[in-house]
Structures are given as structure tokens and as C-alpha cells.
Amino acid sequence: MADMLKFVDRAQSYPAKRTAEERAEDFREIAEKYAVVAAEDQAGRCSQCGVPYCSVHCPLHNHIPDWLRLTAEGRLREAYELSNATSTMPEICGRICPQDRLCEGNCVIEFTGHGAVTIGSVEKFITDTAWAEGWVEPLVPGPARGQSVGVIGAGPAGLTAAEYLRAHGYEVHVYDRHDRAGGLLTYGIPGFKLEKPVVMRRIERLKAGGITFHEGFEVGRDASLDELRGRHDALLIATGVYKARAIEVGGNDLMGVVPALDYLIASNRKGFGDDVPEYEDGRLNAKGKNVVVIGGGDTAMDCVRTAIRQGAASVKCLYRRDRANMPGSQREVANAEEEGVEFVWLSAPASFAGADGQVATVRANRMRLGAPDASGRRAPEVDPGGAEDMPADLVIKALGFDAEELPHLWDAPELGVTRWGTVLVDSKTLMTSLDGVFAAGDIVRGASLVVWAIRDGRDVAATMHNHLKAKAREAKVAA
């Protein structure tokens, strides 16, 4: 057995990062890989808590202390199998989960001042090793049930549900508007956080397991929701939320003021080698430009760091609260600062100005934190201390995402939605107002984390399985 409980005299050590100068030149992931000995060494720092807060605060309730122990003991294949038992994408979560807010942020060792166990890096190491060694087994369908399921949306929630349902023996069809599956994993998250071959190999595994993908397929254009209901015994809506939140200030319609997702999709498509006219003509390319990104979440961090890699002349990030109150990962902020991003805290756009229809300046109000709002956070308010003008050839709006108007887009007025536009579901069954139509992921909970989408996909697959079994029994009795 490995010598555990060494967190007192064994220092926390993450995989080495490439220098800021090196990583600003490409879209490769910024961290090197653990050597085997280093991974075992860091896993051995786990205190094997009786009540593991890391697992409690993981949306998937991964068996973290158990696979850390197995890693420390050199039993990597067992560690992978245990990690894979609760997650369909452990190496992806290891890369992009905000561990500082979830598992590592709630590590008991972190509370003692010794530095959290490097859970995410070890998780990534385990599954990357499994892929390299051939331990990742094919998706094997269960005995055919004679029932089919349609999944609308090929993001993490949809892909997770599709995998579980195929393993149960259902015929599974996945419909997605993009020409590649993966959703935001493919087109929203930059390669320096998640290299695209990591996503593509997961999708190829699902295709090899018999899941049929209909890419470039839009519900409402290529088929109505009713038509899809007629094709399948059950449907899952897992579209995510893609509607960019607007900034209601003057000059919002100027050229060069663009939504974050448009910008990130163009960059990722370029990385795939696609023909991207908006990138080539400069509309969605930061090269040589003064870039201002508005927002303080993870999407804003993706944008500022992408702009650096595209060769921007300068990159500023405006956020209306201070650093301590920003929603994005503090690790991402630190990475961005290392790479040359300037953060302008307590600042919000008042207007955009320019000439000949092209943005040239952002006027930003100084802000201050006032009384707490309904959520308990101190609400930002304009500080009368004056505004500041800053040059901006490209302004990227990264204020979050809302749900698209699915009942309207899909000609399905009977599909129930909340006042926020998210799909309304039964809290236990996750079924919508339409019989046999379920929903999961961000389209239900609002913009959230990939790990929560995976959890939702796992949960909805279980309720859909129960529904389809009951439906099959009823059909048998009726016959």
C-alpha cells in the first residue's frame, strides 16, 4: 500500500505550465503532463477523509479519495475504471472544471493551509493514460429493445444521456445544428483549455457504439418537434443556452461590437482548418487590434486569452465588480494576467463610439459596490468619480447566455417554459409538458458548468429508461 497522508511534508505541485510567452504563440493546452511518479506523489497527499468534502461538492459525486489512493498505489487502470464509473468524460472535467470552486476548493487539506490535492490534474492524467494504454473500452450497446430515442443537442448533457441510453439497448439518434458534435466543448471552449482531439475521440467512440449523429440539423428547419416525436419513442431536449445577453448602451450596433460566442466559434473553426470568412476579413479576428472584453465569467476569460493568441495589440477586460466578486475562475484570471491581459475592475461600459460605423472607443463608467442585492451580492452602482475612454477596435460582449425561444423556433407553443425561457420540467422525472419529451442541462438550469450538464445527462437517462420500460410494458399488455 502506498504511503499516504504526506500532505504535511509533501508540497502541492501542479504540472508545469509553459511560459506565458510560449503559450501566447499557439492554442495548445498550457500545462505539461504529469510524469507517473509526480502523479502518484500528488495523489498520495490525500488525507483519505472520513467525510470527503471533495466528493460532496463534485456534482457527479466522483469517488475522488478512492481513485487518488489507487493512483498513489500505482494501480492506474483500477483508478481509471473507478473514475469512469461516475463520469462519461473524466479527462474533459479534469481539464475544464473549476476545481478551485468545487473539489479542490473544498479539500480538507486546503483548509489546513497545506494546499489542496491536485485533483483535476490527477483526473486528467488517469484518463489520458487510459486512452494511451488502450484501457478505454468501446461503447457496447445492450440487447436491442426495439425502441428509439432522439436527442436534440450534442453537447455534454446530450452526449452523456446518449451514451447511457445506448448502453441500455436503445437506438439513439443525436441531432445538432453544428457540423461537428460536442457543442460548447467543440466550438465554445478554446484549445488552450481543451484540445479538440480530446473531444473528437469521445465522439468517435459514441459513433462506433452505434449512435447515429445528424449534424447540421436544425429543429424547426429540417424537422418540426412533432415530426421528431413521431420518429422516436422518447425525445431529449439538451440544446444548451446560446442567446447572448445584450448590453443596452449607445453604439451597441457598431461594427466591431460582437457576441463572445460568435468570436470563439470563429476561432475554433479556424483551428479545425475550416474556411472562416469572418476571421479572414478581420471581423472576428483580434490581430493587431485594441480589444476590450466585457464580462467577468469563464467565457470572458476564454475571449481575452484567445485575443492574446491572435496577436492583439492590447487586451483589456472590464468587469463591473471587483476581483473578489467575479464569477470566473481565479486560476483563469491568473493565467490571463500572466499572458498580458489588463483587468479593469469596477468598470462597466457606458457607451461605444466610432466613425463610419466602426467602433473605436469604449467609454467606461467607474463603479462601486453598494448594498447587497436579492442574491446577497453587493450590487454594482455607478461611481460619480467620472468615466474613462479607452481605444477599442474590437469589443467582445461576454455577459452570459440566455435560452433561445424554443416554442417559437420549433413551432411548439405547447412546450412549457419558465419566465427565463428555460424549458420547464417535472423535478422528479425531468419530463417536459409534452408526454415523452424530456429536457436536461443548461436548457433547464440556465448557463452552468460542463460537469453539471454531465450530471443532468446521467440523471435524465435514468428517468427516460424508466419511462421507456413502462411504455414497453403497456404496449405488451395492450397487445
mmCIF file with all atom_site columns, N, CA and C in Angstrom, residues 28-79:
data_model
loop_
_atom_site.group_PDB
_atom_site.id
_atom_site.type_symbol
_atom_site.label_atom_id
_atom_site.label_alt_id
_atom_site.label_comp_id
_atom_site.label_asym_id
_atom_site.label_entity_id
_atom_site.label_seq_id
_atom_site.pdbx_PDB_ins_code
_atom_site.Cartn_x
_atom_site.Cartn_y
_atom_site.Cartn_z
_atom_site.occupancy
_atom_site.B_iso_or_equiv
_atom_site.pdbx_formal_charge
_atom_site.auth_seq_id
_atom_site.auth_comp_id
_atom_site.auth_asym_id
_atom_site.auth_atom_id
_atom_site.pdbx_PDB_model_num
ATOM 1   N N  . ARG A 1 28 ? -2.289  25.364 -28.016 1.00 0.00 ? 28 ARG A N  1
ATOM 2   C CA . ARG A 1 28 ? -2.097  24.119 -27.268 1.00 0.00 ? 28 ARG A CA 1
ATOM 3   C C  . ARG A 1 28 ? -2.449  24.340 -25.799 1.00 0.00 ? 28 ARG A C  1
ATOM 4   N N  . GLU A 1 29 ? -2.769  23.253 -25.096 1.00 0.00 ? 29 GLU A N  1
ATOM 5   C CA . GLU A 1 29 ? -3.016  23.367 -23.665 1.00 0.00 ? 29 GLU A CA 1
ATOM 6   C C  . GLU A 1 29 ? -1.761  23.884 -22.969 1.00 0.00 ? 29 GLU A C  1
ATOM 7   N N  . ILE A 1 30 ? -1.977  24.661 -21.931 1.00 0.00 ? 30 ILE A N  1
ATOM 8   C CA . ILE A 1 30 ? -0.849  25.395 -21.349 1.00 0.00 ? 30 ILE A CA 1
ATOM 9   C C  . ILE A 1 30 ? -0.019  24.552 -20.392 1.00 0.00 ? 30 ILE A C  1
ATOM 10  N N  . ALA A 1 31 ? -0.593  23.471 -19.839 1.00 0.00 ? 31 ALA A N  1
ATOM 11  C CA . ALA A 1 31 ? 0.118   22.676 -18.840 1.00 0.00 ? 31 ALA A CA 1
ATOM 12  C C  . ALA A 1 31 ? 0.753   21.445 -19.470 1.00 0.00 ? 31 ALA A C  1
ATOM 13  N N  . GLU A 1 32 ? 1.933   21.118 -19.002 1.00 0.00 ? 32 GLU A N  1
ATOM 14  C CA . GLU A 1 32 ? 2.560   19.872 -19.412 1.00 0.00 ? 32 GLU A CA 1
ATOM 15  C C  . GLU A 1 32 ? 1.865   18.722 -18.673 1.00 0.00 ? 32 GLU A C  1
ATOM 16  N N  . LYS A 1 33 ? 2.200   17.491 -19.048 1.00 0.00 ? 33 LYS A N  1
ATOM 17  C CA . LYS A 1 33 ? 1.587   16.330 -18.395 1.00 0.00 ? 33 LYS A CA 1
ATOM 18  C C  . LYS A 1 33 ? 2.405   15.908 -17.176 1.00 0.00 ? 33 LYS A C  1
ATOM 19  N N  . TYR A 1 34 ? 1.717   15.373 -16.187 1.00 0.00 ? 34 TYR A N  1
ATOM 20  C CA . TYR A 1 34 ? 2.405   14.784 -15.054 1.00 0.00 ? 34 TYR A CA 1
ATOM 21  C C  . TYR A 1 34 ? 3.260   13.607 -15.519 1.00 0.00 ? 34 TYR A C  1
ATOM 22  N N  . ALA A 1 35 ? 4.420   13.460 -14.937 1.00 0.00 ? 35 ALA A N  1
ATOM 23  C CA . ALA A 1 35 ? 5.124   12.190 -15.019 1.00 0.00 ? 35 ALA A CA 1
ATOM 24  C C  . ALA A 1 35 ? 4.437   11.230 -14.057 1.00 0.00 ? 35 ALA A C  1
ATOM 25  N N  . VAL A 1 36 ? 4.578   9.933  -14.292 1.00 0.00 ? 36 VAL A N  1
ATOM 26  C CA . VAL A 1 36 ? 3.887   8.941  -13.454 1.00 0.00 ? 36 VAL A CA 1
ATOM 27  C C  . VAL A 1 36 ? 4.232   9.137  -11.984 1.00 0.00 ? 36 VAL A C  1
ATOM 28  N N  . VAL A 1 37 ? 5.498   9.301  -11.693 1.00 0.00 ? 37 VAL A N  1
ATOM 29  C CA . VAL A 1 37 ? 5.925   9.441  -10.293 1.00 0.00 ? 37 VAL A CA 1
ATOM 30  C C  . VAL A 1 37 ? 5.311   10.685 -9.666  1.00 0.00 ? 37 VAL A C  1
ATOM 31  N N  . ALA A 1 38 ? 5.250   11.779 -10.422 1.00 0.00 ? 38 ALA A N  1
ATOM 32  C CA . ALA A 1 38 ? 4.686   13.016 -9.885  1.00 0.00 ? 38 ALA A CA 1
ATOM 33  C C  . ALA A 1 38 ? 3.193   12.864 -9.601  1.00 0.00 ? 38 ALA A C  1
ATOM 34  N N  . ALA A 1 39 ? 2.461   12.182 -10.489 1.00 0.00 ? 39 ALA A N  1
ATOM 35  C CA . ALA A 1 39 ? 1.032   11.955 -10.268 1.00 0.00 ? 39 ALA A CA 1
ATOM 36  C C  . ALA A 1 39 ? 0.812   11.103 -9.022  1.00 0.00 ? 39 ALA A C  1
ATOM 37  N N  . GLU A 1 40 ? 1.588   10.039 -8.889  1.00 0.00 ? 40 GLU A N  1
ATOM 38  C CA . GLU A 1 40 ? 1.469   9.185  -7.698  1.00 0.00 ? 40 GLU A CA 1
ATOM 39  C C  . GLU A 1 40 ? 1.797   9.972  -6.443  1.00 0.00 ? 40 GLU A C  1
ATOM 40  N N  . ASP A 1 41 ? 2.826   10.805 -6.525  1.00 0.00 ? 41 ASP A N  1
ATOM 41  C CA . ASP A 1 41 ? 3.266   11.600 -5.386  1.00 0.00 ? 41 ASP A CA 1
ATOM 42  C C  . ASP A 1 41 ? 2.171   12.562 -4.933  1.00 0.00 ? 41 ASP A C  1
ATOM 43  N N  . GLN A 1 42 ? 1.541   13.264 -5.890  1.00 0.00 ? 42 GLN A N  1
ATOM 44  C CA . GLN A 1 42 ? 0.493   14.220 -5.534  1.00 0.00 ? 42 GLN A CA 1
ATOM 45  C C  . GLN A 1 42 ? -0.769  13.524 -5.050  1.00 0.00 ? 42 GLN A C  1
ATOM 46  N N  . ALA A 1 43 ? -1.139  12.399 -5.679  1.00 0.00 ? 43 ALA A N  1
ATOM 47  C CA . ALA A 1 43 ? -2.311  11.648 -5.227  1.00 0.00 ? 43 ALA A CA 1
ATOM 48  C C  . ALA A 1 43 ? -2.119  11.174 -3.792  1.00 0.00 ? 43 ALA A C  1
ATOM 49  N N  . GLY A 1 44 ? -0.884  10.864 -3.427  1.00 0.00 ? 44 GLY A N  1
ATOM 50  C CA . GLY A 1 44 ? -0.593  10.381 -2.076  1.00 0.00 ? 44 GLY A CA 1
ATOM 51  C C  . GLY A 1 44 ? -0.734  11.425 -1.002  1.00 0.00 ? 44 GLY A C  1
ATOM 52  N N  . ARG A 1 45 ? -0.952  12.703 -1.388  1.00 0.00 ? 45 ARG A N  1
ATOM 53  C CA . ARG A 1 45 ? -1.169  13.752 -0.398  1.00 0.00 ? 45 ARG A CA 1
ATOM 54  C C  . ARG A 1 45 ? -2.580  13.709 0.177   1.00 0.00 ? 45 ARG A C  1
ATOM 55  N N  . CYS A 1 46 ? -3.475  12.946 -0.434  1.00 0.00 ? 46 CYS A N  1
ATOM 56  C CA . CYS A 1 46 ? -4.860  12.888 0.041   1.00 0.00 ? 46 CYS A CA 1
ATOM 57  C C  . CYS A 1 46 ? -4.912  12.363 1.467   1.00 0.00 ? 46 CYS A C  1
ATOM 58  N N  . SER A 1 47 ? -5.706  12.995 2.309   1.00 0.00 ? 47 SER A N  1
ATOM 59  C CA . SER A 1 47 ? -5.797  12.595 3.717   1.00 0.00 ? 47 SER A CA 1
ATOM 60  C C  . SER A 1 47 ? -6.814  11.488 3.954   1.00 0.00 ? 47 SER A C  1
ATOM 61  N N  . GLN A 1 48 ? -7.497  11.040 2.856   1.00 0.00 ? 48 GLN A N  1
ATOM 62  C CA . GLN A 1 48 ? -8.494  9.968  2.978   1.00 0.00 ? 48 GLN A CA 1
ATOM 63  C C  . GLN A 1 48 ? -9.530  10.290 4.055   1.00 0.00 ? 48 GLN A C  1
ATOM 64  N N  . CYS A 1 49 ? -10.167 11.437 3.897   1.00 0.00 ? 49 CYS A N  1
ATOM 65  C CA . CYS A 1 49 ? -11.135 11.925 4.883   1.00 0.00 ? 49 CYS A CA 1
ATOM 66  C C  . CYS A 1 49 ? -12.279 10.938 5.099   1.00 0.00 ? 49 CYS A C  1
ATOM 67  N N  . GLY A 1 50 ? -12.786 10.901 6.314   1.00 0.00 ? 50 GLY A N  1
ATOM 68  C CA . GLY A 1 50 ? -13.968 10.096 6.582   1.00 0.00 ? 50 GLY A CA 1
ATOM 69  C C  . GLY A 1 50 ? -15.182 10.646 5.871   1.00 0.00 ? 50 GLY A C  1
ATOM 70  N N  . VAL A 1 51 ? -15.288 11.961 5.807   1.00 0.00 ? 51 VAL A N  1
ATOM 71  C CA . VAL A 1 51 ? -16.339 12.632 5.035   1.00 0.00 ? 51 VAL A CA 1
ATOM 72  C C  . VAL A 1 51 ? -15.623 13.468 3.977   1.00 0.00 ? 51 VAL A C  1
ATOM 73  N N  . PRO A 1 52 ? -15.497 12.930 2.765   1.00 0.00 ? 52 PRO A N  1
ATOM 74  C CA . PRO A 1 52 ? -14.717 13.629 1.728   1.00 0.00 ? 52 PRO A CA 1
ATOM 75  C C  . PRO A 1 52 ? -15.489 14.787 1.118   1.00 0.00 ? 52 PRO A C  1
ATOM 76  N N  . TYR A 1 53 ? -15.185 16.000 1.553   1.00 0.00 ? 53 TYR A N  1
ATOM 77  C CA . TYR A 1 53 ? -15.872 17.174 1.031   1.00 0.00 ? 53 TYR A CA 1
ATOM 78  C C  . TYR A 1 53 ? -15.662 17.322 -0.471  1.00 0.00 ? 53 TYR A C  1
ATOM 79  N N  . CYS A 1 54 ? -14.514 16.826 -0.974  1.00 0.00 ? 54 CYS A N  1
ATOM 80  C CA . CYS A 1 54 ? -14.270 16.924 -2.422  1.00 0.00 ? 54 CYS A CA 1
ATOM 81  C C  . CYS A 1 54 ? -15.368 16.206 -3.195  1.00 0.00 ? 54 CYS A C  1
ATOM 82  N N  . SER A 1 55 ? -15.742 15.009 -2.753  1.00 0.00 ? 55 SER A N  1
ATOM 83  C CA . SER A 1 55 ? -16.794 14.248 -3.433  1.00 0.00 ? 55 SER A CA 1
ATOM 84  C C  . SER A 1 55 ? -18.163 14.887 -3.233  1.00 0.00 ? 55 SER A C  1
ATOM 85  N N  . VAL A 1 56 ? -18.396 15.397 -2.038  1.00 0.00 ? 56 VAL A N  1
ATOM 86  C CA . VAL A 1 56 ? -19.677 16.025 -1.729  1.00 0.00 ? 56 VAL A CA 1
ATOM 87  C C  . VAL A 1 56 ? -19.914 17.225 -2.643  1.00 0.00 ? 56 VAL A C  1
ATOM 88  N N  . HIS A 1 57 ? -18.863 17.995 -2.898  1.00 0.00 ? 57 HIS A N  1
ATOM 89  C CA . HIS A 1 57 ? -19.011 19.211 -3.700  1.00 0.00 ? 57 HIS A CA 1
ATOM 90  C C  . HIS A 1 57 ? -18.793 18.984 -5.185  1.00 0.00 ? 57 HIS A C  1
ATOM 91  N N  . CYS A 1 58 ? -18.552 17.747 -5.594  1.00 0.00 ? 58 CYS A N  1
ATOM 92  C CA . CYS A 1 58 ? -18.493 17.413 -7.013  1.00 0.00 ? 58 CYS A CA 1
ATOM 93  C C  . CYS A 1 58 ? -19.904 17.091 -7.482  1.00 0.00 ? 58 CYS A C  1
ATOM 94  N N  . PRO A 1 59 ? -20.423 17.761 -8.507  1.00 0.00 ? 59 PRO A N  1
ATOM 95  C CA . PRO A 1 59 ? -21.781 17.465 -8.974  1.00 0.00 ? 59 PRO A CA 1
ATOM 96  C C  . PRO A 1 59 ? -21.991 15.993 -9.337  1.00 0.00 ? 59 PRO A C  1
ATOM 97  N N  . LEU A 1 60 ? -20.931 15.313 -9.775  1.00 0.00 ? 60 LEU A N  1
ATOM 98  C CA . LEU A 1 60 ? -21.046 13.897 -10.129 1.00 0.00 ? 60 LEU A CA 1
ATOM 99  C C  . LEU A 1 60 ? -20.802 12.985 -8.934  1.00 0.00 ? 60 LEU A C  1
ATOM 100 N N  . HIS A 1 61 ? -20.403 13.558 -7.810  1.00 0.00 ? 61 HIS A N  1
ATOM 101 C CA . HIS A 1 61 ? -20.037 12.783 -6.615  1.00 0.00 ? 61 HIS A CA 1
ATOM 102 C C  . HIS A 1 61 ? -19.023 11.692 -6.979  1.00 0.00 ? 61 HIS A C  1
ATOM 103 N N  . ASN A 1 62 ? -18.013 12.113 -7.715  1.00 0.00 ? 62 ASN A N  1
ATOM 104 C CA . ASN A 1 62 ? -16.947 11.183 -8.080  1.00 0.00 ? 62 ASN A CA 1
ATOM 105 C C  . ASN A 1 62 ? -16.294 10.596 -6.833  1.00 0.00 ? 62 ASN A C  1
ATOM 106 N N  . HIS A 1 63 ? -15.796 9.366  -6.980  1.00 0.00 ? 63 HIS A N  1
ATOM 107 C CA . HIS A 1 63 ? -15.151 8.674  -5.853  1.00 0.00 ? 63 HIS A CA 1
ATOM 108 C C  . HIS A 1 63 ? -13.697 9.134  -5.741  1.00 0.00 ? 63 HIS A C  1
ATOM 109 N N  . ILE A 1 64 ? -13.523 10.404 -5.441  1.00 0.00 ? 64 ILE A N  1
ATOM 110 C CA . ILE A 1 64 ? -12.207 11.032 -5.564  1.00 0.00 ? 64 ILE A CA 1
ATOM 111 C C  . ILE A 1 64 ? -11.156 10.426 -4.630  1.00 0.00 ? 64 ILE A C  1
ATOM 112 N N  . PRO A 1 65 ? -11.417 10.312 -3.326  1.00 0.00 ? 65 PRO A N  1
ATOM 113 C CA . PRO A 1 65 ? -10.361 9.744  -2.475  1.00 0.00 ? 65 PRO A CA 1
ATOM 114 C C  . PRO A 1 65 ? -9.965  8.325  -2.888  1.00 0.00 ? 65 PRO A C  1
ATOM 115 N N  . ASP A 1 66 ? -10.929 7.551  -3.390  1.00 0.00 ? 66 ASP A N  1
ATOM 116 C CA . ASP A 1 66 ? -10.648 6.167  -3.762  1.00 0.00 ? 66 ASP A CA 1
ATOM 117 C C  . ASP A 1 66 ? -9.734  6.098  -4.977  1.00 0.00 ? 66 ASP A C  1
ATOM 118 N N  . TRP A 1 67 ? -10.025 6.917  -6.021  1.00 0.00 ? 67 TRP A N  1
ATOM 119 C CA . TRP A 1 67 ? -9.113  6.822  -7.162  1.00 0.00 ? 67 TRP A CA 1
ATOM 120 C C  . TRP A 1 67 ? -7.807  7.571  -6.943  1.00 0.00 ? 67 TRP A C  1
ATOM 121 N N  . LEU A 1 68 ? -7.771  8.489  -5.995  1.00 0.00 ? 68 LEU A N  1
ATOM 122 C CA . LEU A 1 68 ? -6.483  9.058  -5.611  1.00 0.00 ? 68 LEU A CA 1
ATOM 123 C C  . LEU A 1 68 ? -5.606  8.003  -4.931  1.00 0.00 ? 68 LEU A C  1
ATOM 124 N N  . ARG A 1 69 ? -6.208  7.210  -4.047  1.00 0.00 ? 69 ARG A N  1
ATOM 125 C CA . ARG A 1 69 ? -5.440  6.149  -3.381  1.00 0.00 ? 69 ARG A CA 1
ATOM 126 C C  . ARG A 1 69 ? -4.920  5.138  -4.403  1.00 0.00 ? 69 ARG A C  1
ATOM 127 N N  . LEU A 1 70 ? -5.771  4.724  -5.316  1.00 0.00 ? 70 LEU A N  1
ATOM 128 C CA . LEU A 1 70 ? -5.341  3.766  -6.328  1.00 0.00 ? 70 LEU A CA 1
ATOM 129 C C  . LEU A 1 70 ? -4.210  4.332  -7.186  1.00 0.00 ? 70 LEU A C  1
ATOM 130 N N  . THR A 1 71 ? -4.286  5.620  -7.493  1.00 0.00 ? 71 THR A N  1
ATOM 131 C CA . THR A 1 71 ? -3.211  6.250  -8.254  1.00 0.00 ? 71 THR A CA 1
ATOM 132 C C  . THR A 1 71 ? -1.919  6.256  -7.453  1.00 0.00 ? 71 THR A C  1
ATOM 133 N N  . ALA A 1 72 ? -2.021  6.623  -6.194  1.00 0.00 ? 72 ALA A N  1
ATOM 134 C CA . ALA A 1 72 ? -0.829  6.652  -5.335  1.00 0.00 ? 72 ALA A CA 1
ATOM 135 C C  . ALA A 1 72 ? -0.192  5.272  -5.211  1.00 0.00 ? 72 ALA A C  1
ATOM 136 N N  . GLU A 1 73 ? -1.005  4.226  -5.312  1.00 0.00 ? 73 GLU A N  1
ATOM 137 C CA . GLU A 1 73 ? -0.500  2.852  -5.208  1.00 0.00 ? 73 GLU A CA 1
ATOM 138 C C  . GLU A 1 73 ? -0.039  2.290  -6.554  1.00 0.00 ? 73 GLU A C  1
ATOM 139 N N  . GLY A 1 74 ? -0.111  3.114  -7.602  1.00 0.00 ? 74 GLY A N  1
ATOM 140 C CA . GLY A 1 74 ? 0.319   2.656  -8.916  1.00 0.00 ? 74 GLY A CA 1
ATOM 141 C C  . GLY A 1 74 ? -0.693  1.780  -9.628  1.00 0.00 ? 74 GLY A C  1
ATOM 142 N N  . ARG A 1 75 ? -1.924  1.767  -9.158  1.00 0.00 ? 75 ARG A N  1
ATOM 143 C CA . ARG A 1 75 ? -2.979  0.917  -9.740  1.00 0.00 ? 75 ARG A CA 1
ATOM 144 C C  . ARG A 1 75 ? -3.844  1.780  -10.672 1.00 0.00 ? 75 ARG A C  1
ATOM 145 N N  . LEU A 1 76 ? -3.210  2.246  -11.740 1.00 0.00 ? 76 LEU A N  1
ATOM 146 C CA . LEU A 1 76 ? -3.836  3.259  -12.584 1.00 0.00 ? 76 LEU A CA 1
ATOM 147 C C  . LEU A 1 76 ? -5.054  2.741  -13.328 1.00 0.00 ? 76 LEU A C  1
ATOM 148 N N  . ARG A 1 77 ? -5.002  1.509  -13.781 1.00 0.00 ? 77 ARG A N  1
ATOM 149 C CA . ARG A 1 77 ? -6.154  1.005  -14.525 1.00 0.00 ? 77 ARG A CA 1
ATOM 150 C C  . ARG A 1 77 ? -7.380  0.928  -13.627 1.00 0.00 ? 77 ARG A C  1
ATOM 151 N N  . GLU A 1 78 ? -7.195  0.509  -12.396 1.00 0.00 ? 78 GLU A N  1
ATOM 152 C CA . GLU A 1 78 ? -8.318  0.478  -11.452 1.00 0.00 ? 78 GLU A CA 1
ATOM 153 C C  . GLU A 1 78 ? -8.792  1.894  -11.144 1.00 0.00 ? 78 GLU A C  1
ATOM 154 N N  . ALA A 1 79 ? -7.834  2.815  -11.031 1.00 0.00 ? 79 ALA A N  1
ATOM 155 C CA . ALA A 1 79 ? -8.201  4.214  -10.786 1.00 0.00 ? 79 ALA A CA 1
ATOM 156 C C  . ALA A 1 79 ? -9.053  4.742  -11.927 1.00 0.00 ? 79 ALA A C  1
#
